[in-house]
Amino acid sequence: MRAALNRANFVGGLFSFRNIKSMSSSSSQNFVSRSVIKKVFAKLQKEGDGAVVRRGISRSEQKLLDPFLMLDEFSVSPPAGFPDHPHRGFETVTYVLEGGITHQDFKGHKGTIYAGDVQWMTAGRGIIHSEMPEEEINKGLQLWINLSSNEKMIEPNYQELSSSDIPKAEQNGVQVKVIAGESMGIKSPVYTRTPTMFLDFTLDPGAQFHQKVPESWNAFAYVLESGEGGAVFGSSNASPVSSHNVVVFEQGNDGVSVWNKSSSKKLRFVLIAGEPLGEPVVQYGPFVMNTQAEIDMTIEDYHYGKNGFEMAKYWRSQ
Ligand code: FJE
Ligand code: FE
């Protein structure tokens, strides 16, 4: 937390920067946008059983994007999928874009989420589950959000929202689905233990928008669809970003400005931001704790079926 605060103070301290940075306007108000500090192309990689994901955020971005641990854009067809595997110490957010994903866990929780639906799963002290595709083509995003040290061992919890539960708004050629947080004056019903904003934006050709983001939060965008040269972030003369790229924003300023410079195609991207935890992160695959000793304990708990993994020995998905 200390590093994050210092960084925010540092940016805030350079108050004269506000005057020379590019301004964007929205509803007759002026905003100063964060600039892009890093761009990451989400490369294809194998995960689960025969599944291929585009990993946009991985270990190399974890420091810059605390509290976020991973972002995968998945596209999976049966018989591939993500069979029985555990999680501890964080939350997974699954947002289906096409098709469906069926989830089963070791406590009997089961269900299928389809295009537009969200499953916000708090793994806490332990979940073992399978996540398998339902249709021929199944696409979406899975985001991993870290939990603070005092919430890593809480009871697992699910928040499931069908597409119709997700608040939507539109103004000046900009549509937003508010998966977490607030935009255009509307709020998501999701409770975020680690304060998080998760917005799905679609901009008509030529549209522009500014989204406010708290100064100390880390923020990034992931481009899902864009026309050639369409997706411009931070400053109206910045270089455009292609699909399947993560853009990481600096901290500070009022938020994030975006322009769809394409004259024919819509721009779709997600904007995700969160309050940094400022804690050490030790990750061993699907276990994320603060220290190596806690990881060793987790491997032992999983192996012997203790401290939340009691059903590990008996349960298999159907
Ligand atoms: C995982 C084994 C796994 N990206 N995107 C090991 F199966 C997984 C895993 C996933 C996943 C699931 C969905 Cl639905 C979408 C994903 C990885 O389940 F993360 C690890 N480490
Ligand atoms: Fe999982």
GROMACS .gro file of C-alpha atoms and ligand atoms in nm:
model
  340
    1MET     CA    1   0.000   0.000   0.000
    2ARG     CA    2   0.287   0.235   0.083
    3ALA     CA    3   0.433   0.217  -0.266
    4ALA     CA    4   0.093   0.272  -0.424
    5LEU     CA    5   0.020   0.575  -0.206
    6ASN     CA    6   0.359   0.727  -0.278
    7ARG     CA    7   0.306   0.682  -0.647
    8ALA     CA    8  -0.037   0.846  -0.627
    9ASN     CA    9   0.101   1.138  -0.422
   10PHE     CA   10   0.385   1.177  -0.667
   11VAL     CA   11   0.154   1.202  -0.965
   12GLY     CA   12  -0.087   1.425  -0.774
   13GLY     CA   13   0.205   1.644  -0.666
   14LEU     CA   14   0.291   1.731  -1.024
   15PHE     CA   15  -0.012   1.958  -1.036
   16SER     CA   16   0.129   2.170  -1.317
   17PHE     CA   17   0.112   1.861  -1.542
   18ARG     CA   18  -0.263   1.897  -1.544
   19ASN     CA   19  -0.235   2.206  -1.759
   20ILE     CA   20  -0.021   2.057  -2.031
   21LYS     CA   21  -0.177   1.712  -2.054
   22SER     CA   22  -0.437   1.659  -2.322
   23MET     CA   23  -0.790   1.726  -2.206
   24SER     CA   24  -1.101   1.545  -2.317
   25SER     CA   25  -1.449   1.682  -2.279
   26SER     CA   26  -1.772   1.511  -2.194
   27SER     CA   27  -2.102   1.672  -2.100
   28SER     CA   28  -1.931   2.016  -2.108
   29GLN     CA   29  -1.688   1.909  -1.836
   30ASN     CA   30  -1.314   1.872  -1.888
   31PHE     CA   31  -1.118   1.572  -1.768
   32VAL     CA   32  -0.750   1.486  -1.763
   33SER     CA   33  -0.691   1.129  -1.876
   34ARG     CA   34  -0.437   0.883  -1.751
   35SER     CA   35  -0.181   0.791  -2.020
   36VAL     CA   36  -0.100   0.440  -2.134
   37ILE     CA   37   0.225   0.314  -1.977
   38LYS     CA   38   0.234  -0.039  -2.114
   39LYS     CA   39   0.072  -0.243  -2.389
   40VAL     CA   40   0.064  -0.624  -2.374
   41PHE     CA   41  -0.052  -0.848  -2.657
   42ALA     CA   42  -0.240  -1.147  -2.512
   43LYS     CA   43  -0.056  -1.446  -2.654
   44LEU     CA   44  -0.220  -1.785  -2.704
   45GLN     CA   45  -0.129  -2.050  -2.452
   46LYS     CA   46  -0.251  -2.391  -2.341
   47GLU     CA   47  -0.443  -2.426  -2.016
   48GLY     CA   48  -0.671  -2.683  -1.853
   49ASP     CA   49  -0.738  -2.989  -2.070
   50GLY     CA   50  -0.690  -2.906  -2.438
   51ALA     CA   51  -0.808  -2.547  -2.392
   52VAL     CA   52  -0.632  -2.246  -2.542
   53VAL     CA   53  -0.647  -1.904  -2.377
   54ARG     CA   54  -0.510  -1.561  -2.458
   55ARG     CA   55  -0.334  -1.449  -2.142
   56GLY     CA   56  -0.342  -1.069  -2.121
   57ILE     CA   57  -0.224  -1.037  -1.761
   58SER     CA   58   0.021  -1.275  -1.604
   59ARG     CA   59   0.298  -1.264  -1.344
   60SER     CA   60   0.491  -0.984  -1.522
   61GLU     CA   61   0.196  -0.743  -1.485
   62GLN     CA   62   0.101  -0.834  -1.126
   63LYS     CA   63   0.307  -0.558  -0.960
   64LEU     CA   64   0.182  -0.291  -1.199
   65LEU     CA   65  -0.178  -0.410  -1.179
   66ASP     CA   66  -0.220  -0.508  -0.812
   67PRO     CA   67  -0.488  -0.644  -0.714
   68PHE     CA   68  -0.523  -0.824  -1.051
   69LEU     CA   69  -0.347  -1.156  -1.098
   70MET     CA   70  -0.461  -1.287  -1.436
   71LEU     CA   71  -0.682  -1.204  -1.734
   72ASP     CA   72  -0.760  -1.479  -1.984
   73GLU     CA   73  -0.967  -1.445  -2.299
   74PHE     CA   74  -1.084  -1.801  -2.358
   75SER     CA   75  -1.226  -1.975  -2.662
   76VAL     CA   76  -1.297  -2.338  -2.591
   77SER     CA   77  -1.482  -2.620  -2.768
   78PRO     CA   78  -1.574  -2.963  -2.629
   79PRO     CA   79  -1.417  -3.197  -2.534
   80ALA     CA   80  -1.158  -2.938  -2.420
   81GLY     CA   81  -1.226  -2.752  -2.095
   82PHE     CA   82  -1.109  -2.686  -1.743
   83PRO     CA   83  -1.173  -3.009  -1.548
   84ASP     CA   84  -1.150  -3.049  -1.167
   85HIS     CA   85  -0.895  -2.805  -1.020
   86PRO     CA   86  -0.862  -2.609  -0.693
   87HIS     CA   87  -0.836  -2.238  -0.605
   88ARG     CA   88  -0.741  -2.057  -0.284
   89GLY     CA   89  -0.679  -1.696  -0.183
   90PHE     CA   90  -0.851  -1.491  -0.455
   91GLU     CA   91  -1.165  -1.438  -0.666
   92THR     CA   92  -1.237  -1.550  -1.022
   93VAL     CA   93  -1.474  -1.351  -1.243
   94THR     CA   94  -1.605  -1.534  -1.549
   95TYR     CA   95  -1.781  -1.322  -1.813
   96VAL     CA   96  -1.924  -1.523  -2.103
   97LEU     CA   97  -1.927  -1.351  -2.443
   98GLU     CA   98  -2.055  -1.639  -2.657
   99GLY     CA   99  -2.191  -1.989  -2.582
  100GLY     CA  100  -2.199  -2.116  -2.224
  101ILE     CA  101  -1.982  -2.248  -1.940
  102THR     CA  102  -2.105  -2.510  -1.693
  103HIS     CA  103  -1.962  -2.494  -1.347
  104GLN     CA  104  -1.970  -2.767  -1.079
  105ASP     CA  105  -1.800  -2.749  -0.742
  106PHE     CA  106  -1.722  -2.984  -0.455
  107LYS     CA  107  -1.997  -2.838  -0.237
  108GLY     CA  108  -2.272  -2.920  -0.486
  109HIS     CA  109  -2.291  -2.576  -0.644
  110LYS     CA  110  -2.371  -2.617  -1.013
  111GLY     CA  111  -2.493  -2.406  -1.302
  112THR     CA  112  -2.443  -2.280  -1.655
  113ILE     CA  113  -2.376  -1.920  -1.747
  114TYR     CA  114  -2.444  -1.799  -2.102
  115ALA     CA  115  -2.348  -1.498  -2.316
  116GLY     CA  116  -2.374  -1.179  -2.110
  117ASP     CA  117  -2.386  -1.361  -1.774
  118VAL     CA  118  -2.125  -1.325  -1.499
  119GLN     CA  119  -2.009  -1.556  -1.224
  120TRP     CA  120  -1.817  -1.372  -0.950
  121MET     CA  121  -1.663  -1.649  -0.740
  122THR     CA  122  -1.481  -1.584  -0.413
  123ALA     CA  123  -1.262  -1.892  -0.374
  124GLY     CA  124  -1.148  -1.783  -0.028
  125ARG     CA  125  -1.012  -2.078   0.173
  126GLY     CA  126  -1.087  -2.326  -0.100
  127ILE     CA  127  -1.289  -2.428  -0.402
  128ILE     CA  128  -1.246  -2.734  -0.621
  129HIS     CA  129  -1.447  -2.712  -0.940
  130SER     CA  130  -1.476  -2.786  -1.309
  131GLU     CA  131  -1.553  -2.528  -1.577
  132MET     CA  132  -1.663  -2.693  -1.901
  133PRO     CA  133  -1.797  -2.555  -2.231
  134GLU     CA  134  -2.165  -2.607  -2.308
  135GLU     CA  135  -2.191  -2.532  -2.682
  136GLU     CA  136  -1.979  -2.564  -2.994
  137ILE     CA  137  -1.815  -2.222  -2.955
  138ASN     CA  138  -1.770  -2.076  -2.606
  139LYS     CA  139  -1.587  -1.749  -2.551
  140GLY     CA  140  -1.535  -1.512  -2.266
  141LEU     CA  141  -1.305  -1.351  -2.014
  142GLN     CA  142  -1.179  -1.480  -1.681
  143LEU     CA  143  -1.028  -1.227  -1.441
  144TRP     CA  144  -0.850  -1.321  -1.116
  145ILE     CA  145  -0.865  -1.063  -0.837
  146ASN     CA  146  -0.649  -1.103  -0.528
  147LEU     CA  147  -0.800  -1.102  -0.180
  148SER     CA  148  -0.643  -0.915   0.114
  149SER     CA  149  -0.456  -1.126   0.371
  150ASN     CA  150  -0.750  -1.109   0.613
  151GLU     CA  151  -0.995  -1.240   0.349
  152LYS     CA  152  -0.790  -1.515   0.184
  153MET     CA  153  -0.929  -1.780   0.420
  154ILE     CA  154  -1.297  -1.675   0.421
  155GLU     CA  155  -1.575  -1.915   0.323
  156PRO     CA  156  -1.623  -1.947  -0.054
  157ASN     CA  157  -1.905  -1.742  -0.205
  158TYR     CA  158  -2.077  -1.696  -0.540
  159GLN     CA  159  -2.242  -1.392  -0.694
  160GLU     CA  160  -2.414  -1.491  -1.016
  161LEU     CA  161  -2.568  -1.232  -1.245
  162SER     CA  162  -2.763  -1.316  -1.555
  163SER     CA  163  -2.732  -1.072  -1.842
  164SER     CA  164  -3.061  -0.906  -1.740
  165ASP     CA  165  -2.925  -0.837  -1.386
  166ILE     CA  166  -2.637  -0.633  -1.525
  167PRO     CA  167  -2.719  -0.261  -1.538
  168LYS     CA  168  -2.682  -0.103  -1.883
  169ALA     CA  169  -2.673   0.259  -1.997
  170GLU     CA  170  -2.615   0.451  -2.318
  171GLN     CA  171  -2.524   0.808  -2.404
  172ASN     CA  172  -2.383   0.978  -2.716
  173GLY     CA  173  -2.305   0.654  -2.899
  174VAL     CA  174  -2.146   0.490  -2.594
  175GLN     CA  175  -2.302   0.182  -2.432
  176VAL     CA  176  -2.185   0.042  -2.102
  177LYS     CA  177  -2.263  -0.276  -1.908
  178VAL     CA  178  -2.172  -0.225  -1.543
  179ILE     CA  179  -2.041  -0.559  -1.417
  180ALA     CA  180  -1.881  -0.402  -1.110
  181GLY     CA  181  -1.863  -0.045  -0.985
  182GLU     CA  182  -2.042   0.254  -1.136
  183SER     CA  183  -2.066   0.429  -1.473
  184MET     CA  184  -2.305   0.684  -1.631
  185GLY     CA  185  -2.475   0.714  -1.292
  186ILE     CA  186  -2.571   0.346  -1.262
  187LYS     CA  187  -2.429   0.092  -1.016
  188SER     CA  188  -2.366  -0.283  -1.024
  189PRO     CA  189  -2.519  -0.497  -0.749
  190VAL     CA  190  -2.192  -0.697  -0.717
  191TYR     CA  191  -2.013  -0.675  -0.382
  192THR     CA  192  -1.640  -0.638  -0.442
  193ARG     CA  193  -1.434  -0.741  -0.138
  194THR     CA  194  -1.132  -0.591  -0.306
  195PRO     CA  195  -1.278  -0.266  -0.446
  196THR     CA  196  -1.305  -0.322  -0.824
  197MET     CA  197  -1.455  -0.162  -1.134
  198PHE     CA  198  -1.539  -0.386  -1.431
  199LEU     CA  199  -1.710  -0.213  -1.727
  200ASP     CA  200  -1.792  -0.347  -2.074
  201PHE     CA  201  -1.798  -0.056  -2.324
  202THR     CA  202  -1.913  -0.043  -2.685
  203LEU     CA  203  -1.846   0.281  -2.874
  204ASP     CA  204  -2.011   0.363  -3.206
  205PRO     CA  205  -1.779   0.485  -3.485
  206GLY     CA  206  -1.653   0.834  -3.394
  207ALA     CA  207  -1.775   0.818  -3.032
  208GLN     CA  208  -1.569   0.934  -2.735
  209PHE     CA  209  -1.599   0.880  -2.360
  210HIS     CA  210  -1.430   0.961  -2.031
  211GLN     CA  211  -1.466   0.722  -1.740
  212LYS     CA  212  -1.375   0.842  -1.391
  213VAL     CA  213  -1.143   0.612  -1.196
  214PRO     CA  214  -1.023   0.674  -0.837
  215GLU     CA  215  -0.669   0.821  -0.850
  216SER     CA  216  -0.493   0.552  -0.645
  217TRP     CA  217  -0.649   0.255  -0.827
  218ASN     CA  218  -0.465   0.052  -1.089
  219ALA     CA  219  -0.646   0.039  -1.422
  220PHE     CA  220  -0.626  -0.137  -1.756
  221ALA     CA  221  -0.835  -0.190  -2.067
  222TYR     CA  222  -0.860  -0.503  -2.280
  223VAL     CA  223  -0.965  -0.455  -2.643
  224LEU     CA  224  -1.215  -0.718  -2.758
  225GLU     CA  225  -1.309  -0.578  -3.101
  226SER     CA  226  -1.190  -0.279  -3.294
  227GLY     CA  227  -1.186  -0.149  -3.650
  228GLU     CA  228  -0.847  -0.072  -3.804
  229GLY     CA  229  -0.691   0.216  -3.605
  230GLY     CA  230  -1.008   0.250  -3.397
  231ALA     CA  231  -0.909   0.208  -3.034
  232VAL     CA  232  -0.735   0.516  -2.894
  233PHE     CA  233  -0.675   0.553  -2.521
  234GLY     CA  234  -0.537   0.832  -2.299
  235SER     CA  235  -0.491   1.106  -2.555
  236SER     CA  236  -0.672   1.167  -2.882
  237ASN     CA  237  -0.341   1.158  -3.073
  238ALA     CA  238  -0.206   0.841  -2.908
  239SER     CA  239  -0.134   0.545  -3.135
  240PRO     CA  240  -0.426   0.306  -3.179
  241VAL     CA  241  -0.439  -0.033  -3.009
  242SER     CA  242  -0.546  -0.356  -3.185
  243SER     CA  243  -0.777  -0.631  -3.055
  244HIS     CA  244  -0.642  -0.875  -2.793
  245ASN     CA  245  -0.419  -0.612  -2.631
  246VAL     CA  246  -0.413  -0.503  -2.269
  247VAL     CA  247  -0.335  -0.136  -2.215
  248VAL     CA  248  -0.209  -0.047  -1.869
  249PHE     CA  249  -0.276   0.308  -1.748
  250GLU     CA  250  -0.063   0.522  -1.519
  251GLN     CA  251  -0.210   0.609  -1.179
  252GLY     CA  252  -0.360   0.948  -1.098
  253ASN     CA  253  -0.562   1.206  -1.297
  254ASP     CA  254  -0.939   1.198  -1.336
  255GLY     CA  255  -0.977   0.867  -1.515
  256VAL     CA  256  -0.951   0.723  -1.864
  257SER     CA  257  -1.049   0.882  -2.196
  258VAL     CA  258  -1.115   0.673  -2.505
  259TRP     CA  259  -1.191   0.749  -2.869
  260ASN     CA  260  -1.326   0.521  -3.140
  261LYS     CA  261  -1.149   0.663  -3.445
  262SER     CA  262  -1.290   0.402  -3.680
  263SER     CA  263  -1.544   0.543  -3.929
  264SER     CA  264  -1.724   0.212  -3.980
  265LYS     CA  265  -1.669  -0.036  -3.694
  266LYS     CA  266  -1.774  -0.041  -3.331
  267LEU     CA  267  -1.512  -0.053  -3.057
  268ARG     CA  268  -1.565  -0.298  -2.771
  269PHE     CA  269  -1.336  -0.314  -2.471
  270VAL     CA  270  -1.350  -0.382  -2.099
  271LEU     CA  271  -1.215  -0.128  -1.851
  272ILE     CA  272  -1.104  -0.284  -1.525
  273ALA     CA  273  -0.967  -0.101  -1.221
  274GLY     CA  274  -0.906  -0.187  -0.858
  275GLU     CA  275  -0.765  -0.061  -0.533
  276PRO     CA  276  -0.414  -0.199  -0.482
  277LEU     CA  277  -0.368  -0.429  -0.182
  278GLY     CA  278   0.005  -0.354  -0.145
  279GLU     CA  279   0.077  -0.699  -0.004
  280PRO     CA  280   0.334  -0.960  -0.107
  281VAL     CA  281   0.201  -1.210  -0.362
  282VAL     CA  282   0.323  -1.570  -0.373
  283GLN     CA  283   0.151  -1.771  -0.645
  284TYR     CA  284   0.168  -2.143  -0.706
  285GLY     CA  285  -0.068  -2.210  -1.000
  286PRO     CA  286  -0.423  -2.172  -0.869
  287PHE     CA  287  -0.314  -2.089  -0.511
  288VAL     CA  288  -0.232  -1.726  -0.429
  289MET     CA  289  -0.110  -1.640  -0.080
  290ASN     CA  290   0.121  -1.384   0.087
  291THR     CA  291   0.415  -1.609   0.183
  292GLN     CA  292   0.584  -1.932   0.072
  293ALA     CA  293   0.498  -2.086   0.410
  294GLU     CA  294   0.126  -2.023   0.338
  295ILE     CA  295   0.167  -2.186  -0.006
  296ASP     CA  296   0.335  -2.490   0.152
  297MET     CA  297   0.045  -2.511   0.400
  298THR     CA  298  -0.205  -2.482   0.113
  299ILE     CA  299  -0.044  -2.768  -0.080
  300GLU     CA  300  -0.060  -2.975   0.238
  301ASP     CA  301  -0.425  -2.878   0.302
  302TYR     CA  302  -0.516  -2.975  -0.054
  303HIS     CA  303  -0.325  -3.302  -0.033
  304TYR     CA  304  -0.467  -3.411   0.303
  305GLY     CA  305  -0.813  -3.252   0.262
  306LYS     CA  306  -0.791  -2.994   0.543
  307ASN     CA  307  -0.887  -2.630   0.617
  308GLY     CA  308  -1.152  -2.597   0.347
  309PHE     CA  309  -1.042  -2.881   0.120
  310GLU     CA  310  -1.222  -3.151   0.325
  311MET     CA  311  -1.410  -3.282   0.019
  312ALA     CA  312  -1.096  -3.299  -0.198
  313LYS     CA  313  -1.053  -3.674  -0.147
  314TYR     CA  314  -1.408  -3.775  -0.235
  315TRP     CA  315  -1.542  -3.534  -0.495
  316ARG     CA  316  -1.528  -3.572  -0.874
  317SER     CA  317  -1.729  -3.367  -1.122
  318GLN     CA  318  -1.991  -3.561  -1.322
  319FJE     C1  319  -0.619  -2.253  -1.421
  319FJE     C2  320  -0.586  -2.522  -1.443
  319FJE     C3  321  -0.703  -2.462  -1.491
  319FJE     N1  322  -0.802  -1.979  -1.750
  319FJE     N2  323  -1.023  -1.920  -1.828
  319FJE     C4  324  -0.487  -2.449  -1.384
  319FJE     F1  325  -0.796  -2.537  -1.547
  319FJE     C5  326  -0.720  -2.324  -1.482
  319FJE     C6  327  -0.847  -2.262  -1.529
  319FJE     C7  328  -0.855  -2.149  -1.620
  319FJE     C8  329  -0.974  -2.099  -1.677
  319FJE     C9  330  -1.109  -2.134  -1.671
  319FJE    C10  331  -1.197  -2.060  -1.746
  319FJE    CL1  332  -1.364  -2.098  -1.747
  319FJE    C11  333  -1.152  -1.953  -1.823
  319FJE    C12  334  -0.935  -1.993  -1.757
  319FJE    C13  335  -0.753  -2.072  -1.667
  319FJE     O1  336  -0.952  -2.311  -1.489
  319FJE     F2  337  -0.633  -2.123  -1.413
  319FJE    C14  338  -0.502  -2.313  -1.372
  319FJE     N3  339  -0.402  -2.235  -1.314
  320FE      FE  340  -1.126  -2.239  -1.194
   0.00000   0.00000   0.00000
